[in-house]
Tab-separated table of C-alpha atoms and ligand atoms in Angstrom:
chain	number	residue	atom	x	y	z
A	1	MET	CA	100.503	181.223	78.935
A	2	SER	CA	102.967	184.090	80.169
A	3	GLN	CA	106.458	184.290	78.725
A	4	ASN	CA	108.299	182.932	81.636
A	5	THR	CA	111.252	182.331	79.422
A	6	ASN	CA	114.922	182.978	79.580
A	7	GLN	CA	115.383	181.785	75.854
A	8	THR	CA	114.082	182.690	72.538
A	9	PRO	CA	111.282	180.332	71.869
A	10	ASP	CA	111.991	177.209	69.627
A	11	LYS	CA	109.336	175.285	67.602
A	12	ALA	CA	108.242	171.868	67.986
A	13	THR	CA	106.725	170.043	64.696
A	14	LEU	CA	104.132	167.871	64.762
A	15	ILE	CA	103.376	165.610	61.657
A	16	ILE	CA	99.877	164.208	61.344
A	17	GLY	CA	99.616	162.132	57.924
A	18	GLU	CA	100.895	164.442	55.242
A	19	GLN	CA	100.464	168.033	57.073
A	20	LYS	CA	103.035	169.584	59.462
A	21	PHE	CA	102.187	171.767	62.008
A	22	GLU	CA	104.515	174.015	64.385
A	23	PHE	CA	104.119	174.955	67.901
A	24	PRO	CA	106.102	177.405	69.923
A	25	ILE	CA	108.251	176.046	72.705
A	26	TYR	CA	108.877	178.043	76.082
A	27	HIS	CA	111.711	177.415	78.393
A	28	GLY	CA	111.065	178.198	81.933
A	29	THR	CA	114.065	179.110	84.397
A	30	GLU	CA	114.383	175.568	85.541
A	31	GLY	CA	112.972	172.143	84.699
A	32	PRO	CA	111.132	170.882	81.457
A	33	SER	CA	110.435	173.211	78.720
A	34	VAL	CA	107.041	173.177	77.444
A	35	ILE	CA	105.149	172.907	74.044
A	36	ASP	CA	102.325	175.652	73.891
A	37	ILE	CA	99.631	173.565	72.154
A	38	GLN	CA	96.961	176.255	72.782
A	39	LYS	CA	95.938	176.350	69.098
A	40	LEU	CA	96.379	172.772	68.795
A	41	LEU	CA	92.642	172.029	68.381
A	42	SER	CA	91.854	175.021	66.114
A	43	GLN	CA	94.721	174.428	63.814
A	44	THR	CA	94.958	170.467	63.453
A	45	GLY	CA	91.148	169.510	64.914
A	46	TYR	CA	93.100	167.155	67.392
A	47	LEU	CA	93.134	167.321	71.425
A	48	THR	CA	96.038	166.090	73.635
A	49	TYR	CA	95.031	163.022	75.786
A	50	ASP	CA	96.750	163.217	79.233
A	51	PRO	CA	94.550	161.734	81.996
A	52	GLY	CA	96.424	162.758	85.402
A	53	PHE	CA	98.098	165.661	83.790
A	54	THR	CA	101.428	163.678	83.816
A	55	SER	CA	102.801	165.676	80.956
A	56	THR	CA	100.798	168.644	81.035
A	57	ALA	CA	101.683	172.139	82.320
A	58	SER	CA	98.393	173.896	83.355
A	59	CYS	CA	99.802	177.221	84.173
A	60	SER	CA	103.139	179.243	84.406
A	61	SER	CA	104.290	179.725	87.912
A	62	ALA	CA	106.619	181.370	89.684
A	63	VAL	CA	106.227	180.165	93.383
A	64	THR	CA	107.481	176.719	93.635
A	65	PHE	CA	109.758	174.661	91.875
A	66	ILE	CA	110.604	170.797	92.145
A	67	ASP	CA	113.213	168.595	90.410
A	68	GLY	CA	111.746	164.991	91.167
A	69	ASP	CA	114.674	163.130	89.953
A	70	ALA	CA	117.532	165.380	91.824
A	71	GLY	CA	115.010	165.317	95.134
A	72	ARG	CA	114.996	169.251	94.861
A	73	LEU	CA	112.323	171.580	96.126
A	74	LEU	CA	112.504	175.390	96.121
A	75	TYR	CA	110.162	178.049	97.427
A	76	ARG	CA	110.721	181.171	95.364
A	77	GLY	CA	114.112	179.751	94.740
A	78	TYR	CA	115.264	179.177	98.069
A	79	PRO	CA	115.943	175.550	99.009
A	80	ILE	CA	113.921	173.761	101.404
A	81	GLU	CA	116.757	172.649	103.490
A	82	GLN	CA	117.662	176.213	104.229
A	83	LEU	CA	114.174	177.152	104.896
A	84	ALA	CA	113.710	174.700	107.183
A	85	GLU	CA	116.984	175.355	108.869
A	86	TYR	CA	116.835	179.158	109.385
A	87	SER	CA	113.396	180.188	108.669
A	88	ASP	CA	109.983	179.694	110.346
A	89	PHE	CA	106.603	179.233	108.987
A	90	LEU	CA	105.297	182.729	109.222
A	91	GLU	CA	108.332	184.101	107.258
A	92	ILE	CA	107.625	181.208	104.538
A	93	CYS	CA	103.926	182.756	104.179
A	94	TYR	CA	105.308	186.215	103.842
A	95	LEU	CA	107.959	184.617	101.085
A	96	LEU	CA	105.498	182.825	99.509
A	97	MET	CA	102.654	185.387	99.245
A	98	HIS	CA	105.299	188.396	98.316
A	99	GLY	CA	108.006	186.377	96.666
A	100	GLU	CA	110.802	187.792	98.739
A	101	LEU	CA	112.174	187.336	102.012
A	102	PRO	CA	110.998	189.834	104.189
A	103	LYS	CA	113.201	192.771	106.128
A	104	LEU	CA	112.800	193.134	109.852
A	105	SER	CA	109.867	195.547	109.554
A	106	GLN	CA	108.157	193.936	106.790
A	107	ARG	CA	108.023	190.722	109.021
A	108	ALA	CA	106.545	192.611	111.940
A	109	GLN	CA	104.204	194.307	110.005
A	110	PHE	CA	103.096	190.889	108.493
A	111	SER	CA	102.837	189.183	111.842
A	112	GLU	CA	100.736	192.060	113.100
A	113	HIS	CA	98.325	191.470	109.881
A	114	ILE	CA	98.083	187.693	110.912
A	115	THR	CA	97.529	188.208	114.473
A	116	TYR	CA	94.844	190.777	113.915
A	117	HIS	CA	92.484	188.326	112.085
A	118	THR	CA	93.108	185.160	114.433
A	119	LEU	CA	89.459	185.329	116.174
A	120	LEU	CA	86.558	184.216	114.486
A	121	HIS	CA	83.051	185.981	114.205
A	122	GLU	CA	81.320	184.507	117.449
A	123	GLN	CA	78.594	183.480	115.019
A	124	ILE	CA	80.734	181.012	113.176
A	125	ILE	CA	80.266	178.729	116.421
A	126	SER	CA	76.730	177.802	115.615
A	127	PHE	CA	78.160	176.214	112.555
A	128	PHE	CA	80.260	173.721	114.723
A	129	ASN	CA	76.896	173.007	116.820
A	130	GLY	CA	75.387	172.015	113.800
A	131	PHE	CA	77.998	168.955	113.202
A	132	ARG	CA	77.825	165.544	115.015
A	133	ARG	CA	80.374	165.389	117.667
A	134	ASP	CA	81.528	162.419	115.690
A	135	ALA	CA	82.390	163.942	112.369
A	136	HIS	CA	85.810	163.782	110.822
A	137	PRO	CA	87.362	167.160	111.462
A	138	MET	CA	88.381	167.131	107.626
A	139	ALA	CA	84.390	167.014	106.929
A	140	VAL	CA	83.849	170.157	109.330
A	141	MET	CA	86.865	171.982	107.710
A	142	VAL	CA	85.243	171.747	104.220
A	143	GLY	CA	82.059	173.224	105.667
A	144	VAL	CA	83.141	175.889	107.901
A	145	VAL	CA	85.987	177.377	105.523
A	146	GLY	CA	83.525	177.706	102.868
A	147	ALA	CA	81.159	179.322	105.336
A	148	LEU	CA	83.824	182.133	105.892
A	149	SER	CA	82.505	183.413	102.666
A	150	ALA	CA	79.041	183.930	104.538
A	151	PHE	CA	81.026	186.308	107.102
A	152	TYR	CA	83.605	188.344	105.749
A	153	HIS	CA	81.830	190.109	102.720
A	154	ASP	CA	84.611	192.975	102.528
A	155	SER	CA	87.299	190.461	101.181
A	156	LEU	CA	85.033	188.532	98.418
A	157	ASP	CA	86.018	191.166	95.804
A	158	ILE	CA	88.616	188.970	93.997
A	159	HIS	CA	89.407	192.450	91.469
A	160	ASP	CA	90.195	194.337	94.472
A	161	LYS	CA	94.018	193.954	95.632
A	162	LYS	CA	93.193	195.055	99.292
A	163	ALA	CA	90.125	192.700	99.370
A	164	ARG	CA	92.498	189.996	98.086
A	165	ASP	CA	95.185	190.784	100.844
A	166	THR	CA	92.739	190.618	103.740
A	167	ALA	CA	91.355	187.483	102.549
A	168	THR	CA	94.883	185.975	102.357
A	169	TYR	CA	95.205	187.188	106.057
A	170	ARG	CA	92.334	185.998	107.255
A	171	LEU	CA	92.830	182.447	105.778
A	172	ILE	CA	96.259	182.067	107.359
A	173	ALA	CA	95.305	183.655	110.524
A	174	LYS	CA	92.072	181.480	111.139
A	175	MET	CA	92.791	178.203	109.759
A	176	PRO	CA	94.614	177.096	113.107
A	177	THR	CA	91.537	178.520	115.150
A	178	LEU	CA	89.104	176.750	113.039
A	179	ALA	CA	91.473	173.632	112.776
A	180	ALA	CA	91.732	173.652	116.738
A	181	MET	CA	87.677	174.016	116.997
A	182	ALA	CA	87.328	171.144	114.613
A	183	TYR	CA	89.124	168.856	117.395
A	184	LYS	CA	87.786	170.565	120.480
A	185	TYR	CA	84.197	170.104	119.053
A	186	THR	CA	84.846	166.321	118.509
A	187	ILE	CA	85.726	165.638	122.237
A	188	GLY	CA	83.388	167.912	123.828
A	189	GLN	CA	85.751	170.462	125.349
A	190	PRO	CA	85.299	174.170	125.179
A	191	PHE	CA	86.981	176.235	122.441
A	192	VAL	CA	90.205	177.945	123.297
A	193	TYR	CA	90.773	181.427	121.797
A	194	PRO	CA	93.961	182.220	120.167
A	195	ILE	CA	96.664	183.929	122.009
A	196	ASN	CA	98.710	186.411	119.810
A	197	SER	CA	102.031	186.646	121.967
A	198	THR	CA	103.012	182.891	120.932
A	199	SER	CA	104.394	181.793	117.902
A	200	TYR	CA	101.890	180.389	115.077
A	201	ALA	CA	102.667	176.905	115.858
A	202	GLY	CA	102.757	177.299	119.505
A	203	ASN	CA	99.396	179.080	119.574
A	204	PHE	CA	97.854	176.108	117.541
A	205	LEU	CA	99.095	173.763	120.146
A	206	ARG	CA	97.669	175.604	122.784
A	207	MET	CA	94.339	175.881	121.145
A	208	MET	CA	94.437	172.092	120.424
A	209	PHE	CA	95.410	171.065	123.990
A	210	ALA	CA	94.812	173.936	126.654
A	211	VAL	CA	91.747	173.498	129.084
A	212	PRO	CA	90.554	176.584	131.012
A	213	THR	CA	91.050	174.739	134.156
A	214	GLU	CA	95.124	174.489	134.032
A	215	GLU	CA	97.628	176.518	132.745
A	216	TYR	CA	98.991	175.205	129.411
A	217	ILE	CA	103.011	175.318	129.005
A	218	ILE	CA	103.866	175.116	125.164
A	219	ASN	CA	106.470	172.159	124.880
A	220	PRO	CA	109.178	173.635	122.486
A	221	ILE	CA	110.254	170.376	120.943
A	222	PHE	CA	106.701	170.090	120.007
A	223	GLU	CA	106.211	173.789	118.590
A	224	LYS	CA	109.503	173.202	116.618
A	225	ALA	CA	108.424	170.007	115.097
A	226	LEU	CA	105.035	171.353	114.117
A	227	ASP	CA	106.801	174.504	112.595
A	228	LEU	CA	108.765	172.148	110.498
A	229	ILE	CA	105.780	170.241	109.551
A	230	LEU	CA	104.004	173.468	108.627
A	231	ILE	CA	107.001	174.470	106.464
A	232	LEU	CA	107.469	171.553	104.660
A	233	HIS	CA	103.901	171.203	103.683
A	234	ALA	CA	103.350	175.072	102.811
A	235	ASP	CA	103.600	174.355	98.972
A	236	HIS	CA	104.164	171.752	96.446
A	237	GLU	CA	103.503	173.597	92.899
A	238	GLN	CA	100.327	172.067	91.119
A	239	ASN	CA	99.423	169.119	92.988
A	240	ALA	CA	95.883	167.900	93.062
A	241	SER	CA	94.462	170.081	95.553
A	242	THR	CA	96.199	173.357	94.325
A	243	ALA	CA	95.188	172.576	90.782
A	244	THR	CA	91.733	172.254	92.304
A	245	VAL	CA	91.846	175.622	94.096
A	246	ARG	CA	93.258	177.186	90.630
A	247	LEU	CA	90.303	175.522	88.800
A	248	ALA	CA	87.644	176.796	91.269
A	249	GLY	CA	89.031	180.058	91.404
A	250	SER	CA	89.328	180.287	87.462
A	251	SER	CA	85.523	180.859	87.281
A	252	ALA	CA	86.159	183.908	89.628
A	253	ALA	CA	84.950	182.110	92.753
A	254	ASN	CA	85.880	183.671	96.119
A	255	PRO	CA	89.080	182.648	97.876
A	256	PHE	CA	87.374	181.037	100.756
A	257	ALA	CA	85.256	178.840	98.283
A	258	CYS	CA	88.383	178.086	96.467
A	259	VAL	CA	90.139	176.871	99.795
A	260	ALA	CA	87.274	174.796	100.626
A	261	SER	CA	87.473	172.843	97.388
A	262	GLY	CA	91.401	172.519	98.009
A	263	ILE	CA	90.461	171.110	101.464
A	264	ALA	CA	88.141	168.745	99.819
A	265	ALA	CA	90.826	167.751	97.208
A	266	LEU	CA	93.376	167.281	99.971
A	267	TRP	CA	91.482	165.121	102.119
A	268	GLY	CA	91.777	161.806	99.815
A	269	PRO	CA	94.393	159.198	100.768
A	270	ALA	CA	96.259	159.262	97.496
A	271	HIS	CA	97.038	163.068	98.819
A	272	GLY	CA	96.853	164.969	101.976
A	273	GLY	CA	95.099	162.230	103.633
A	274	ALA	CA	98.133	159.734	103.500
A	275	ASN	CA	99.253	160.784	106.710
A	276	GLU	CA	96.399	159.438	108.598
A	277	ALA	CA	96.289	156.489	105.959
A	278	VAL	CA	100.070	155.572	107.323
A	279	LEU	CA	99.045	155.292	110.788
A	280	LYS	CA	96.072	153.458	110.346
A	281	MET	CA	98.093	150.960	107.999
A	282	LEU	CA	100.708	150.674	110.693
A	283	ASN	CA	97.984	149.728	113.225
A	284	GLU	CA	96.725	147.224	110.760
A	285	ILE	CA	100.139	145.643	110.202
A	286	GLY	CA	100.345	145.381	113.860
A	287	HIS	CA	103.685	143.621	114.407
A	288	VAL	CA	107.037	143.228	112.521
A	289	ASP	CA	106.228	139.845	111.747
A	290	ASN	CA	103.457	140.808	109.668
A	291	ILE	CA	105.501	142.999	107.329
A	292	PRO	CA	106.136	140.697	104.430
A	293	LEU	CA	102.482	139.714	104.395
A	294	PHE	CA	101.816	143.471	103.597
A	295	LEU	CA	104.622	143.921	101.252
A	296	GLU	CA	103.282	141.236	99.326
A	297	LYS	CA	99.758	142.781	99.555
A	298	ALA	CA	101.111	146.085	98.228
A	299	LYS	CA	102.852	144.319	95.073
A	300	ASP	CA	99.608	142.154	94.158
A	301	LYS	CA	98.004	144.123	91.272
A	302	ASN	CA	94.785	142.402	92.333
A	303	ASP	CA	94.718	143.795	95.890
A	304	PRO	CA	93.806	147.703	96.192
A	305	PHE	CA	96.354	147.840	99.177
A	306	ARG	CA	99.226	150.050	98.669
A	307	LEU	CA	101.942	150.984	101.004
A	308	MET	CA	100.520	154.321	102.461
A	309	GLY	CA	103.658	157.047	102.811
A	310	PHE	CA	105.671	155.297	99.819
A	311	GLY	CA	105.585	156.585	96.224
A	312	HIS	CA	105.277	160.265	94.862
A	313	ARG	CA	104.164	161.473	91.374
A	314	VAL	CA	107.113	163.667	91.111
A	315	TYR	CA	110.061	162.427	93.552
A	316	LYS	CA	111.273	159.517	91.687
A	317	ASN	CA	114.661	159.719	93.820
A	318	PHE	CA	113.812	160.620	97.186
A	319	ASP	CA	111.763	163.515	98.638
A	320	PRO	CA	113.732	166.193	100.292
A	321	ARG	CA	111.042	166.942	102.531
A	322	ALA	CA	111.123	163.402	103.733
A	323	THR	CA	114.713	163.405	104.789
A	324	LEU	CA	114.145	166.642	106.829
A	325	MET	CA	110.973	164.931	108.611
A	326	ARG	CA	112.934	162.066	109.295
A	327	GLU	CA	115.594	163.732	111.118
A	328	MET	CA	112.904	165.575	113.283
A	329	CYS	CA	111.023	162.531	113.908
A	330	HIS	CA	114.161	160.710	115.266
A	331	LYS	CA	114.985	164.190	117.048
A	332	VAL	CA	111.418	164.027	118.641
A	333	LEU	CA	111.357	160.284	119.549
A	334	ASP	CA	114.592	160.700	121.136
A	335	GLN	CA	113.727	163.773	123.441
A	336	LEU	CA	110.391	161.684	124.223
A	337	GLY	CA	112.253	158.836	124.970
A	338	GLN	CA	109.974	156.971	122.668
A	339	GLN	CA	112.418	154.915	120.450
A	340	ASP	CA	111.226	152.015	121.455
A	341	ASP	CA	107.591	152.500	121.062
A	342	PRO	CA	106.245	149.502	119.266
A	343	LEU	CA	104.453	151.532	116.245
A	344	PHE	CA	107.608	153.533	115.705
A	345	GLU	CA	109.753	150.430	115.825
A	346	LEU	CA	107.273	148.930	113.129
A	347	ALA	CA	107.654	151.956	111.021
A	348	LEU	CA	111.167	152.004	111.216
A	349	GLU	CA	111.358	148.267	110.378
A	350	LEU	CA	108.998	148.898	107.487
A	351	GLU	CA	110.857	151.512	106.010
A	352	ALA	CA	114.256	149.597	106.032
A	353	ILE	CA	112.722	146.301	104.321
A	354	ALA	CA	110.868	148.207	101.673
A	355	LEU	CA	114.150	150.275	101.013
A	356	LYS	CA	115.758	146.991	100.172
A	357	ASP	CA	112.592	145.360	98.479
A	358	GLU	CA	113.210	144.904	94.549
A	359	TYR	CA	109.448	146.017	93.760
A	360	PHE	CA	109.853	149.280	95.635
A	361	VAL	CA	113.597	149.982	94.564
A	362	SER	CA	113.013	149.209	90.997
A	363	ARG	CA	109.804	151.519	90.965
A	364	LYS	CA	111.683	154.324	92.829
A	365	LEU	CA	108.991	154.126	95.656
A	366	TYR	CA	110.701	156.103	98.581
A	367	PRO	CA	108.951	157.067	101.996
A	368	ASN	CA	107.624	160.409	101.342
A	369	VAL	CA	107.064	163.088	103.544
A	370	ASP	CA	103.767	161.794	105.016
A	371	PHE	CA	105.532	158.525	106.230
A	372	TYR	CA	107.327	160.521	108.891
A	373	SER	CA	104.877	163.476	109.784
A	374	GLY	CA	102.305	160.872	111.023
A	375	ILE	CA	104.949	159.255	113.168
A	376	ILE	CA	105.692	162.670	114.524
A	377	LEU	CA	102.148	163.791	114.923
A	378	LYS	CA	101.358	160.544	116.791
A	379	ALA	CA	104.089	161.215	119.258
A	380	MET	CA	103.003	164.756	119.879
A	381	LYS	CA	99.555	163.266	120.943
A	382	ILE	CA	98.219	164.784	117.998
A	383	PRO	CA	94.950	162.724	117.153
A	384	THR	CA	95.147	160.794	113.781
A	385	SER	CA	91.989	162.547	112.309
A	386	MET	CA	93.598	165.667	112.599
A	387	PHE	CA	96.886	164.868	110.728
A	388	THR	CA	95.148	166.006	107.060
A	389	VAL	CA	93.754	168.946	108.973
A	390	ILE	CA	97.253	170.235	110.138
A	391	PHE	CA	98.392	169.571	106.488
A	392	SER	CA	95.521	171.804	105.429
A	393	VAL	CA	96.433	174.561	107.690
A	394	ALA	CA	99.916	174.545	106.163
A	395	ARG	CA	98.781	174.083	102.584
A	396	THR	CA	96.488	177.168	102.752
A	397	ILE	CA	99.392	179.576	102.167
A	398	GLY	CA	100.345	177.516	99.040
A	399	TRP	CA	96.620	177.480	97.728
A	400	VAL	CA	96.050	181.219	98.408
A	401	THR	CA	99.340	182.025	96.817
A	402	HIS	CA	98.673	180.078	93.599
A	403	TRP	CA	95.050	181.930	93.558
A	404	ARG	CA	96.775	184.927	93.807
A	405	GLU	CA	99.246	184.519	91.156
A	406	MET	CA	96.182	183.145	88.960
A	407	ILE	CA	94.377	186.205	89.392
A	408	SER	CA	96.972	188.334	88.600
A	409	ASP	CA	97.820	186.592	85.385
A	410	PRO	CA	96.709	188.727	82.349
A	411	ASN	CA	96.548	185.337	80.318
A	412	GLN	CA	94.254	183.606	82.870
A	413	LYS	CA	91.231	181.794	81.538
A	414	ILE	CA	88.574	179.798	83.140
A	415	GLY	CA	90.002	175.768	83.422
A	416	ARG	CA	87.990	173.820	81.060
A	417	PRO	CA	89.679	170.582	80.125
A	418	ARG	CA	88.157	168.856	77.343
A	419	GLN	CA	87.602	164.794	76.791
A	420	LEU	CA	87.885	161.816	74.617
A	421	TYR	CA	84.430	160.873	74.236
A	422	SER	CA	83.892	157.180	74.623
A	423	GLY	CA	79.732	157.217	75.183
A	424	ASN	CA	77.084	156.434	72.715
A	425	VAL	CA	76.755	157.878	69.192
A	426	GLU	CA	73.510	159.757	68.412
A	427	ARG	CA	70.584	157.478	68.861
A	428	ASN	CA	66.964	158.217	69.174
A	429	PHE	CA	64.678	158.154	72.391
A	430	ILE	CA	62.884	154.744	72.915
A	431	PRO	CA	59.121	155.051	74.469
A	432	MET	CA	58.952	153.179	77.517
A	433	GLN	CA	56.705	150.555	76.017
A	434	ASN	CA	59.414	149.648	73.076
A	435	ARG	CA	62.165	149.281	75.742
A	436	LYS	CA	63.500	145.584	75.989
B	1	CMC	N1	102.706	150.954	97.354
B	1	CMC	C1	102.726	149.843	96.395
B	1	CMC	N2	102.967	150.200	95.188
B	1	CMC	C2	102.886	151.400	94.450
B	1	CMC	C3	102.893	152.648	95.480
B	1	CMC	C4	102.507	152.211	96.905
B	1	CMC	N3	102.600	153.083	97.573
B	1	CMC	N4	102.782	153.756	94.837
B	1	CMC	C5	102.971	153.492	93.620
B	1	CMC	N5	103.000	152.004	93.347
B	1	CMC	C6	103.306	151.397	92.304
B	1	CMC	C7	101.983	151.202	91.147
B	1	CMC	O1	101.200	150.010	91.535
B	1	CMC	C8	102.599	151.227	89.970
B	1	CMC	O2	103.223	149.815	89.604
B	1	CMC	P1	103.388	149.324	88.112
B	1	CMC	O3	104.026	150.214	87.474
B	1	CMC	O4	103.761	147.871	88.513
B	1	CMC	O5	101.771	149.418	87.714
B	1	CMC	C9	104.144	151.911	90.281
B	1	CMC	O6	104.062	151.838	91.328
B	1	CMC	C10	104.028	153.671	89.549
B	1	CMC	O7	102.583	153.910	90.448
B	1	CMC	P2	101.505	155.081	89.837
B	1	CMC	O8	100.225	154.895	90.559
B	1	CMC	O9	101.702	155.235	88.244
B	1	CMC	O10	102.323	156.393	90.420
B	1	CMC	P3	101.459	157.861	90.637
B	1	CMC	O11	102.454	158.778	90.249
B	1	CMC	O12	100.311	157.897	89.734
B	1	CMC	O13	101.137	157.733	91.954
B	1	CMC	C11	101.007	158.166	94.478
B	1	CMC	C12	101.705	158.368	92.979
B	1	CMC	C13	101.627	158.893	95.590
B	1	CMC	C14	99.811	158.572	94.154
B	1	CMC	C15	101.150	156.863	94.709
B	1	CMC	O14	102.462	156.290	94.890
B	1	CMC	C16	100.571	156.451	96.024
B	1	CMC	O15	99.331	155.944	96.037
B	1	CMC	N6	101.215	156.446	97.317
B	1	CMC	C17	100.593	155.974	98.356
B	1	CMC	C18	99.673	157.302	98.822
B	1	CMC	C19	100.622	158.366	99.743
B	1	CMC	O16	101.653	158.072	100.339
B	1	CMC	N7	100.353	159.695	99.058
B	1	CMC	C20	101.090	160.745	99.790
B	1	CMC	C21	101.771	161.381	98.822
B	1	CMC	S1	102.912	162.727	99.110
B	1	CMC	C22	101.735	163.948	99.932
B	1	CMC	C23	101.449	164.597	98.674
B	1	CMC	O17	102.203	165.472	98.079
B	1	CMC	O18	100.075	164.784	98.657
């Protein structure tokens, strides 16, 4: 672990039976301090047991800080509220990648690096043709992003800083192109090539919705809303997909393969798949009259149903991203005149009822970012199957930033968790004729 500390380390004492062991404590710049247990096994013969890593800091990181109780989220020290108001997604990418906000010339140069790489090798189109038209776009993304490592050999050397930078630019630049292609493929429309004179979000909308026969005008409200969604999803410290990217990268796998592993982890409904699951759930609930029934299902321990878009592992007060997204949600619906769309009415009613319900209040289950992002994306006519894909476009910068941080950490080791073994003790092989 690197010494990301601002105080002299203290010690923690562990007593097992008659024996006492001491372990150093490190203090971060914010948040809980950690007990360094790297020597626990060698000194005591014991392992720690922490399924789901609820009390485990797997690394030292200077990228993002979350204070779940206070509902604070900082990228490189800057509060998300300020970044959402004054910045844009490409600037956030620079900030996450380099640790500081860019000066004007740095910003211009960064944009050039990104736009230079927005096109894809033409042969990648053949990959798309290999998928069924009804494939889920996340399935396509897992495949084609991993396949980038088969095309861009000059950015695979993880020990070469220039190659790492090029891989980073390529991933940020190509993700929207790939994501839009994944959508166009499912509806049988021609792929739309990127246009570098538009914004990152505007270019993505154009690649999703333009057709060669008609002029496409980017809707500025949608462009702003999508940019906000990208900013709010850009990073979230050691979540399941980022931890997956770090673990994959810890074996020195190439960055495209690592990001593909992150996309796979993101897909699940407990993580990035939640925004898609929210819309499915709202359709299933169907009418405000059915809300009590579904709330009962969510509370029933024998029913696997959960209220999608509610709850968070870290935020136990409110999710600051949800507050920003909620505001934008109302703005978008207002400007589109869709406030009385039955699905949106249902969502707002569900939010109001759940926020008063004792079960949700006592467990600190608040609407999370995905509750509102799903609604905004639906209003923007983005198909539900693309919601998690958009999350993956945004989170790519977070994944790559953590991967870069890990590669540059001199204390980095291959990730290799241990286990509490609960299987059979050693036993002898039984020949077939003797098996009962
Ligand atoms: N609906 C009903 N009950 C819930 C829900 C929910 N959405 N979330 C948590 N609970 C209950 C859970 O049953 C448990 O109750 P009890 O204490 O009586 O056993 C208690 O709340 C604590 O839940 P937990 O499973 O220990 O919490 P966790 O930190 O492991 O899970 C979560 C966090 C996000 C996976 C979970 O809240 C969930 O499944 N939410 C719905 C899916 C969702 O919206 N995911 C998106 C998260 S935000 C985007 C991202 O960062 O990826």
